[in-house]
mmCIF file of C-alpha atoms in Angstrom:
data_model
loop_
_atom_site.group_PDB
_atom_site.id
_atom_site.type_symbol
_atom_site.label_atom_id
_atom_site.label_comp_id
_atom_site.label_asym_id
_atom_site.label_seq_id
_atom_site.Cartn_x
_atom_site.Cartn_y
_atom_site.Cartn_z
ATOM 1 C CA MET A 15 307.254 225.704 -44.931
ATOM 2 C CA ASN A 16 306.241 222.629 -43.153
ATOM 3 C CA ILE A 17 308.869 220.699 -44.693
ATOM 4 C CA ALA A 18 307.340 216.850 -43.372
ATOM 5 C CA GLU A 19 304.417 218.513 -46.370
ATOM 6 C CA ALA A 20 306.431 219.692 -49.744
ATOM 7 C CA VAL A 21 306.248 217.994 -52.175
ATOM 8 C CA ILE A 22 309.385 216.858 -53.087
ATOM 9 C CA ALA A 23 312.025 213.832 -53.650
ATOM 10 C CA LEU A 24 314.364 212.891 -51.155
ATOM 11 C CA PRO A 25 317.756 214.095 -51.701
ATOM 12 C CA CYS A 26 320.782 211.993 -53.520
ATOM 13 C CA SER A 27 324.467 210.790 -52.176
ATOM 14 C CA MET A 28 327.213 213.534 -51.418
ATOM 15 C CA ASP A 29 329.336 210.862 -54.531
ATOM 16 C CA GLU A 30 326.805 211.940 -56.963
ATOM 17 C CA TRP A 31 327.251 215.655 -56.155
ATOM 18 C CA ASP A 32 330.284 215.259 -56.034
ATOM 19 C CA ALA A 33 330.858 213.370 -59.379
ATOM 20 C CA GLU A 34 333.284 214.917 -61.828
ATOM 21 C CA SER A 35 330.995 214.476 -64.944
ATOM 22 C CA ALA A 36 327.898 213.679 -66.572
ATOM 23 C CA TYR A 37 329.338 210.060 -66.748
ATOM 24 C CA ALA A 38 330.754 208.869 -63.777
ATOM 25 C CA TRP A 39 327.536 209.814 -62.485
ATOM 26 C CA SER A 40 325.822 207.594 -64.639
ATOM 27 C CA ALA A 41 328.129 205.081 -63.196
ATOM 28 C CA LEU A 42 326.930 205.109 -59.809
ATOM 29 C CA GLN A 43 323.499 204.971 -60.007
ATOM 30 C CA ARG A 44 321.964 201.238 -59.640
ATOM 31 C CA SER A 45 321.323 198.970 -62.197
ATOM 32 C CA ASP A 46 317.732 198.421 -61.753
ATOM 33 C CA MET A 47 316.791 201.830 -61.796
ATOM 34 C CA SER A 48 315.077 203.019 -64.483
ATOM 35 C CA THR A 49 314.704 206.749 -64.133
ATOM 36 C CA PRO A 50 317.324 208.465 -61.812
ATOM 37 C CA THR A 51 314.665 209.502 -59.134
ATOM 38 C CA GLY A 52 314.424 209.055 -55.463
ATOM 39 C CA LEU A 53 311.742 208.402 -53.344
ATOM 40 C CA ARG A 54 309.797 211.107 -52.294
ATOM 41 C CA LEU A 55 309.965 212.846 -48.597
ATOM 42 C CA ARG A 56 306.241 212.677 -47.191
ATOM 43 C CA PRO A 57 305.084 209.167 -48.473
ATOM 44 C CA THR A 58 308.178 208.337 -47.148
ATOM 45 C CA LEU A 59 307.615 209.655 -43.559
ATOM 46 C CA GLN A 60 303.555 207.311 -43.839
ATOM 47 C CA SER A 61 305.372 204.774 -44.169
ATOM 48 C CA LEU A 62 308.113 205.201 -41.524
ATOM 49 C CA LEU A 63 305.231 206.209 -39.027
ATOM 50 C CA ASN A 64 302.866 203.809 -39.596
ATOM 51 C CA GLY A 65 305.336 200.754 -39.545
ATOM 52 C CA SER A 66 305.522 199.763 -43.337
ATOM 53 C CA ARG A 67 308.781 200.379 -43.760
ATOM 54 C CA ARG A 68 311.791 199.847 -41.150
ATOM 55 C CA PRO A 69 314.210 203.093 -40.252
ATOM 56 C CA ALA A 70 317.004 200.718 -41.409
ATOM 57 C CA ASP A 71 315.438 200.360 -45.190
ATOM 58 C CA ALA A 72 314.004 203.782 -45.333
ATOM 59 C CA CYS A 73 316.867 205.429 -47.422
ATOM 60 C CA ASN A 74 319.539 204.795 -49.487
ATOM 61 C CA ASN A 75 322.290 208.205 -48.903
ATOM 62 C CA GLU A 76 323.100 209.040 -45.434
ATOM 63 C CA ARG A 77 321.934 212.587 -47.273
ATOM 64 C CA GLU A 78 317.884 211.107 -47.695
ATOM 65 C CA ARG A 79 318.365 209.674 -43.658
ATOM 66 C CA LEU A 80 319.624 213.213 -42.357
ATOM 67 C CA MET A 81 316.631 214.708 -44.542
ATOM 68 C CA LEU A 82 314.644 212.135 -42.870
ATOM 69 C CA VAL A 83 314.740 212.789 -39.511
ATOM 70 C CA LEU A 84 315.345 216.815 -39.519
ATOM 71 C CA ALA A 85 312.159 216.144 -40.973
ATOM 72 C CA LEU A 86 310.426 214.297 -37.933
ATOM 73 C CA GLY A 87 312.073 216.750 -35.656
ATOM 74 C CA LYS A 88 310.354 218.879 -37.477
ATOM 75 C CA ILE A 89 307.017 217.035 -36.502
ATOM 76 C CA MET A 90 308.763 216.215 -32.976
ATOM 77 C CA TRP A 91 308.852 220.382 -32.612
ATOM 78 C CA SER A 92 305.186 221.020 -34.024
ATOM 79 C CA LEU A 93 303.957 218.542 -31.516
ATOM 80 C CA SER A 94 305.765 219.509 -28.637
ATOM 81 C CA GLU A 95 304.641 223.513 -29.191
ATOM 82 C CA SER A 96 301.225 222.085 -29.807
ATOM 83 C CA ALA A 97 300.440 220.066 -26.347
ATOM 84 C CA SER A 98 301.926 223.458 -24.662
ATOM 85 C CA PHE A 99 297.964 224.550 -24.731
ATOM 86 C CA PRO A 100 295.175 224.602 -23.221
ATOM 87 C CA ILE A 101 293.885 221.024 -24.727
ATOM 88 C CA ASP A 102 291.542 218.729 -23.801
ATOM 89 C CA ARG A 103 292.844 215.671 -22.197
ATOM 90 C CA LEU A 104 291.655 213.229 -25.409
ATOM 91 C CA VAL A 105 293.504 215.480 -27.156
ATOM 92 C CA LEU A 106 296.465 215.829 -25.391
ATOM 93 C CA GLU A 107 296.914 211.666 -24.935
ATOM 94 C CA GLY A 108 296.795 212.100 -28.855
ATOM 95 C CA LEU A 109 299.877 213.883 -29.147
ATOM 96 C CA ARG A 110 301.465 212.061 -26.075
ATOM 97 C CA ASN A 111 301.168 208.705 -27.943
ATOM 98 C CA SER A 112 302.484 210.518 -31.690
ATOM 99 C CA GLN A 113 304.810 211.931 -30.105
ATOM 100 C CA ASN A 114 306.193 208.563 -28.813
ATOM 101 C CA ARG A 115 306.236 206.786 -31.485
ATOM 102 C CA LEU A 116 308.502 209.606 -33.598
ATOM 103 C CA LEU A 117 310.987 208.667 -31.052
ATOM 104 C CA GLU A 118 310.639 205.266 -31.739
ATOM 105 C CA VAL A 119 311.423 206.354 -35.643
ATOM 106 C CA LEU A 120 313.732 208.287 -35.154
ATOM 107 C CA ASP A 121 315.328 205.692 -31.828
ATOM 108 C CA GLY A 122 315.901 203.789 -35.707
ATOM 109 C CA PHE A 123 318.436 205.377 -36.533
ATOM 110 C CA VAL A 124 320.916 206.717 -34.077
ATOM 111 C CA GLN A 125 324.042 205.739 -35.629
ATOM 112 C CA PHE A 126 327.296 204.727 -33.243
ATOM 113 C CA PRO A 127 330.495 206.545 -34.435
ATOM 114 C CA THR A 128 332.570 205.167 -31.890
ATOM 115 C CA ALA A 129 331.840 201.006 -34.540
ATOM 116 C CA MET A 130 331.853 203.427 -37.648
ATOM 117 C CA TRP A 131 335.575 205.034 -36.985
ATOM 118 C CA ASN A 132 337.129 201.837 -38.376
ATOM 119 C CA THR A 133 334.606 199.991 -41.290
ATOM 120 C CA HIS A 134 333.962 204.510 -41.993
ATOM 121 C CA THR A 135 335.544 207.755 -44.082
ATOM 122 C CA LYS A 136 335.709 211.208 -41.594
ATOM 123 C CA LYS A 137 333.186 212.774 -44.098
ATOM 124 C CA GLN A 138 330.885 209.271 -43.383
ATOM 125 C CA VAL A 139 331.314 209.625 -39.500
ATOM 126 C CA ALA A 140 331.003 212.936 -39.572
ATOM 127 C CA ARG A 141 327.172 212.784 -41.192
ATOM 128 C CA ALA A 142 326.748 210.031 -38.605
ATOM 129 C CA VAL A 143 327.214 212.198 -36.564
ATOM 130 C CA HIS A 144 325.733 214.752 -37.552
ATOM 131 C CA THR A 145 322.181 213.201 -37.615
ATOM 132 C CA THR A 146 323.010 211.635 -34.390
ATOM 133 C CA HIS A 147 322.486 215.180 -32.945
ATOM 134 C CA LEU A 148 319.590 215.635 -33.760
ATOM 135 C CA ILE A 149 317.964 212.441 -32.427
ATOM 136 C CA HIS A 150 320.254 212.845 -29.284
ATOM 137 C CA MET A 151 318.083 216.611 -28.623
ATOM 138 C CA THR A 152 314.610 215.741 -30.416
ATOM 139 C CA HIS A 153 314.318 213.810 -27.329
ATOM 140 C CA VAL A 154 315.335 216.493 -25.186
ATOM 141 C CA TYR A 155 312.972 218.418 -26.752
ATOM 142 C CA GLY A 156 309.920 216.062 -26.409
ATOM 143 C CA ALA A 157 310.374 215.414 -23.326
ATOM 144 C CA GLY A 158 307.404 217.397 -22.118
ATOM 145 C CA GLU A 159 307.733 220.689 -20.906
ATOM 146 C CA LEU A 160 310.664 220.187 -19.318
ATOM 147 C CA MET A 161 312.796 222.699 -21.804
ATOM 148 C CA SER A 162 310.196 225.228 -21.014
ATOM 149 C CA LEU A 163 310.670 225.625 -17.624
ATOM 150 C CA VAL A 164 314.346 225.202 -17.184
ATOM 151 C CA PHE A 165 315.917 228.745 -18.374
ATOM 152 C CA PRO A 166 312.902 230.665 -17.126
ATOM 153 C CA LEU A 167 314.203 228.672 -13.692
ATOM 154 C CA ILE A 168 317.066 229.678 -14.752
ATOM 155 C CA ARG A 169 316.309 233.736 -15.491
ATOM 156 C CA HIS A 170 314.501 234.157 -12.588
ATOM 157 C CA MET A 171 316.749 232.778 -10.431
ATOM 158 C CA LEU A 172 320.150 235.163 -11.433
ATOM 159 C CA GLN A 173 317.053 237.574 -10.941
ATOM 160 C CA ARG A 174 316.281 236.480 -7.547
ATOM 161 C CA ARG A 175 312.941 236.194 -8.181
ATOM 162 C CA MET A 176 312.155 233.781 -5.610
ATOM 163 C CA GLU A 177 308.891 233.989 -5.329
ATOM 164 C CA ASP A 178 308.612 232.373 -9.361
ATOM 165 C CA SER A 179 311.581 230.017 -8.745
ATOM 166 C CA ARG A 180 309.398 228.080 -6.130
ATOM 167 C CA GLU A 181 306.996 228.194 -8.747
ATOM 168 C CA ILE A 182 308.544 227.312 -11.556
ATOM 169 C CA LYS A 183 310.919 224.051 -8.949
ATOM 170 C CA THR A 184 306.306 222.589 -8.243
ATOM 171 C CA ARG A 185 306.404 221.987 -12.115
ATOM 172 C CA LEU A 186 309.457 220.629 -13.082
ATOM 173 C CA ARG A 187 308.883 218.585 -9.752
ATOM 174 C CA GLN A 188 305.236 217.599 -11.243
ATOM 175 C CA TRP A 189 306.507 216.922 -13.432
ATOM 176 C CA ALA A 190 309.452 214.640 -12.847
ATOM 177 C CA ALA A 191 306.844 212.612 -10.368
ATOM 178 C CA GLY A 192 304.814 211.894 -13.509
ATOM 179 C CA ASN A 193 307.381 211.125 -16.369
ATOM 180 C CA PRO A 194 310.435 209.063 -13.568
ATOM 181 C CA GLY A 195 311.684 207.752 -17.156
ATOM 182 C CA LYS A 196 311.478 210.381 -19.137
ATOM 183 C CA VAL A 197 313.271 212.097 -16.662
ATOM 184 C CA ARG A 198 316.138 209.447 -16.857
ATOM 185 C CA THR A 199 315.516 209.470 -20.566
ATOM 186 C CA VAL A 200 316.710 213.191 -21.243
ATOM 187 C CA ALA A 201 319.481 212.147 -18.889
ATOM 188 C CA HIS A 202 320.898 209.994 -20.546
ATOM 189 C CA HIS A 203 320.747 211.568 -24.123
ATOM 190 C CA CYS A 204 321.652 214.661 -22.952
ATOM 191 C CA ALA A 205 325.017 212.868 -21.664
ATOM 192 C CA GLN A 206 325.308 211.805 -24.624
ATOM 193 C CA ALA A 207 325.265 214.628 -27.221
ATOM 194 C CA LEU A 208 327.754 215.705 -24.905
ATOM 195 C CA ALA A 209 330.418 213.299 -25.547
ATOM 196 C CA LEU A 210 329.530 213.912 -29.133
ATOM 197 C CA VAL A 211 330.716 216.774 -28.799
ATOM 198 C CA ARG A 212 334.214 215.664 -26.574
ATOM 199 C CA GLN A 213 334.881 212.630 -28.635
ATOM 200 C CA PHE A 214 333.774 213.495 -32.330
ATOM 201 C CA PRO A 215 333.672 218.376 -32.722
ATOM 202 C CA GLU A 216 332.577 218.531 -36.013
ATOM 203 C CA ASN A 217 332.640 222.901 -35.059
ATOM 204 C CA LEU A 218 328.217 221.775 -36.701
ATOM 205 C CA THR A 219 326.831 225.163 -36.299
ATOM 206 C CA ILE A 220 323.978 223.134 -33.965
ATOM 207 C CA GLU A 221 327.158 222.417 -31.616
ATOM 208 C CA PRO A 222 327.146 225.750 -29.544
ATOM 209 C CA PHE A 223 323.429 225.254 -28.704
ATOM 210 C CA ASN A 224 323.383 221.359 -28.132
ATOM 211 C CA VAL A 225 326.198 221.157 -25.491
ATOM 212 C CA PHE A 226 324.815 224.565 -24.018
ATOM 213 C CA HIS A 227 320.773 222.907 -23.589
ATOM 214 C CA ALA A 228 322.604 219.274 -22.722
ATOM 215 C CA GLY A 229 324.493 221.017 -20.488
ATOM 216 C CA LEU A 230 322.192 222.791 -18.546
ATOM 217 C CA ALA A 231 319.273 220.268 -19.256
ATOM 218 C CA LEU A 232 321.403 217.286 -17.120
ATOM 219 C CA MET A 233 321.709 219.225 -14.654
ATOM 220 C CA VAL A 234 318.221 220.398 -13.539
ATOM 221 C CA THR A 235 316.929 216.640 -14.799
ATOM 222 C CA ALA A 236 319.964 215.112 -12.493
ATOM 223 C CA ARG A 237 319.156 216.725 -9.488
ATOM 224 C CA LEU A 238 315.617 215.607 -10.420
ATOM 225 C CA MET A 239 315.416 212.246 -10.211
ATOM 226 C CA PRO A 240 315.383 210.855 -6.527
ATOM 227 C CA THR A 241 317.387 211.106 -3.779
ATOM 228 C CA ASN A 242 318.401 207.834 -1.752
ATOM 229 C CA ASN A 243 318.026 207.875 2.462
ATOM 230 C CA PRO A 244 321.567 209.123 3.983
ATOM 231 C CA GLY A 245 321.896 205.280 5.120
ATOM 232 C CA HIS A 246 322.227 203.865 1.983
ATOM 233 C CA VAL A 247 325.364 203.719 0.144
ATOM 234 C CA ARG A 248 325.216 202.372 -3.386
ATOM 235 C CA SER A 249 326.208 199.307 -5.239
ATOM 236 C CA GLN A 250 328.687 201.112 -8.333
ATOM 237 C CA GLY A 251 329.083 203.980 -9.595
ATOM 238 C CA LEU A 252 327.428 203.961 -14.350
ATOM 239 C CA ARG A 253 328.513 206.688 -17.098
ATOM 240 C CA ILE A 254 325.702 207.505 -19.635
ATOM 241 C CA ASP A 255 327.785 209.481 -22.019
ATOM 242 C CA TYR A 256 329.711 205.889 -22.480
ATOM 243 C CA LEU A 257 329.238 205.992 -26.222
ATOM 244 C CA GLY A 258 329.379 202.380 -27.389
ATOM 245 C CA THR A 259 326.923 199.805 -29.045
ATOM 246 C CA PRO A 260 323.497 197.765 -28.647
ATOM 247 C CA ASP A 261 325.452 194.790 -28.070
ATOM 248 C CA ASP A 262 328.049 196.818 -25.290
ATOM 249 C CA PRO A 263 328.080 195.654 -21.698
ATOM 250 C CA ILE A 264 328.067 199.462 -20.626
ATOM 251 C CA CYS A 265 325.841 200.276 -22.962
ATOM 252 C CA GLN A 266 323.307 197.575 -21.867
ATOM 253 C CA SER A 267 323.999 198.361 -18.505
ATOM 254 C CA ILE A 268 322.411 202.234 -19.001
ATOM 255 C CA ASN A 269 319.828 201.797 -21.484
ATOM 256 C CA ALA A 270 318.292 199.277 -18.474
ATOM 257 C CA TRP A 271 319.438 201.703 -16.114
ATOM 258 C CA VAL A 272 317.721 204.140 -18.621
ATOM 259 C CA GLU A 273 314.037 201.662 -18.659
ATOM 260 C CA LYS A 274 313.343 200.732 -15.187
ATOM 261 C CA GLY A 275 316.044 203.272 -12.636
ATOM 262 C CA GLY A 276 318.497 202.116 -9.780
ATOM 263 C CA ASP A 277 320.356 203.007 -7.509
ATOM 264 C CA GLU A 278 323.616 204.244 -8.912
ATOM 265 C CA ILE A 279 325.673 206.344 -8.713
ATOM 266 C CA LEU A 280 325.357 208.909 -11.824
ATOM 267 C CA SER A 281 327.986 210.045 -13.641
ATOM 268 C CA VAL A 282 330.139 211.825 -16.304
ATOM 269 C CA HIS A 283 333.114 212.932 -18.253
ATOM 270 C CA GLY A 284 334.762 215.059 -14.930
ATOM 271 C CA VAL A 285 331.571 214.749 -13.073
ATOM 272 C CA PRO A 286 331.568 211.430 -11.008
ATOM 273 C CA ALA A 287 328.410 212.295 -9.701
ATOM 274 C CA ILE A 288 326.029 214.210 -11.350
ATOM 275 C CA CYS A 289 322.860 213.903 -9.428
ATOM 276 C CA SER A 290 324.807 216.193 -6.096
ATOM 277 C CA GLU A 291 325.207 219.841 -6.278
ATOM 278 C CA GLU A 292 328.541 219.712 -6.612
ATOM 279 C CA GLY A 293 327.874 217.744 -9.874
ATOM 280 C CA SER A 294 326.101 220.436 -10.528
ATOM 281 C CA ARG A 295 328.877 222.792 -10.013
ATOM 282 C CA GLN A 296 331.275 220.888 -12.476
ATOM 283 C CA LEU A 297 328.510 220.354 -15.095
ATOM 284 C CA LEU A 298 328.445 223.975 -15.301
ATOM 285 C CA GLU A 299 332.380 224.136 -15.779
ATOM 286 C CA GLU A 300 332.629 220.756 -18.235
ATOM 287 C CA THR A 301 330.018 222.532 -20.154
ATOM 288 C CA ALA A 302 331.227 226.159 -19.886
ATOM 289 C CA GLU A 303 334.743 224.396 -21.184
ATOM 290 C CA ALA A 304 332.988 222.417 -24.169
ATOM 291 C CA LEU A 305 331.908 226.247 -25.203
ATOM 292 C CA GLN A 306 335.281 227.873 -24.633
ATOM 293 C CA ARG A 307 336.856 224.800 -27.290
ATOM 294 C CA ASN A 308 334.752 225.825 -29.873
ATOM 295 C CA LYS A 309 336.634 228.155 -31.818
ATOM 296 C CA VAL A 310 334.624 228.389 -34.976
ATOM 297 C CA TRP A 311 331.129 230.041 -34.047
ATOM 298 C CA GLY A 312 331.460 232.848 -32.433
ATOM 299 C CA ILE A 313 327.770 231.498 -30.465
ATOM 300 C CA ALA A 314 330.371 230.080 -28.562
ATOM 301 C CA GLN A 315 331.308 232.088 -26.276
ATOM 302 C CA ASN A 316 328.065 234.060 -26.145
ATOM 303 C CA LEU A 317 327.194 231.211 -24.166
ATOM 304 C CA PHE A 318 330.221 230.402 -22.726
ATOM 305 C CA SER A 319 329.295 233.502 -20.606
ATOM 306 C CA ILE A 320 325.731 232.450 -19.710
ATOM 307 C CA VAL A 321 327.192 229.779 -18.397
ATOM 308 C CA MET A 322 329.295 231.112 -16.089
ATOM 309 C CA GLN A 323 326.670 233.939 -14.849
ATOM 310 C CA ILE A 324 325.106 230.627 -13.637
ATOM 311 C CA ARG A 325 328.657 229.352 -12.530
ATOM 312 C CA ALA A 326 328.718 233.243 -10.635
ATOM 313 C CA GLY A 327 325.141 233.062 -9.458
ATOM 314 C CA ASP A 328 325.604 230.187 -6.830
ATOM 315 C CA LEU A 329 322.411 229.624 -8.009
ATOM 316 C CA ASN A 330 320.138 226.642 -5.392
ATOM 317 C CA PHE A 331 319.143 223.728 -7.865
ATOM 318 C CA ASP A 332 318.035 220.834 -4.910
ATOM 319 C CA PHE A 333 314.231 219.710 -5.778
ATOM 320 C CA HIS A 334 313.802 217.766 -2.761
ATOM 321 C CA LYS A 335 313.083 221.209 -0.566
#
């Protein structure tokens, strides 16, 4: 079933679900509501995408926000799948425009857990973390053919199928050359997803998958970024996994880099320079450690084993030779 086509109302808040009596539930209803029915999913999605409704005004509670983000993410997945088939360039351009609009709307739902910590309950922060995880990973999977190439590349490299590896590396270089801004955007969202798991672990079922995919995608996109001339000295560092708010000077510097690029030395927790060969090894180490810390879901240990195989394989992720 396509969730965006479902004729359903958006869910009520967790406070209403947790009400211990009909009287308590009734007390939570707004006085100006004649019937306790919420917004409808499909009309709300339409109003968001055509711009008649802003994300900030589209939902009354955290469960509505999560449902809308899930539905938009599912639409993005469907569009990405469609774009992977051989289609006319004019149609492909229309798909890309639709994807860009979806990502623009999704960004309006982003919340900032670091800013919420002192003003919201732990449950509210946890729900914001869940929603923000989904937004970050939708950006990663909405980045053209990147994720459809990353895993075949790693598989071919582990199997020492060098000709197949070279072919995929060429396609990744072409993708990066045509989308330099997208490379930076994906790297930023991957770094942010990893930081969320590290600073706000909630043992969500999606956490092991996000760590695994974000870690490997960050490693690849970091090595796809242009390298500087040997004699060029970079002036400053930039920690792209920094969690802050839009008015934070560090976040503003990160956003400026995502939009325009620059010569900063890019880093994340435990990795002083992500664009280097040593940085790739350190990213694998950080990814493995994050998976190993997750003791709740067994899949985390399976993914940990795969990352360790990649690390032991001593693979060459240099895309500039």
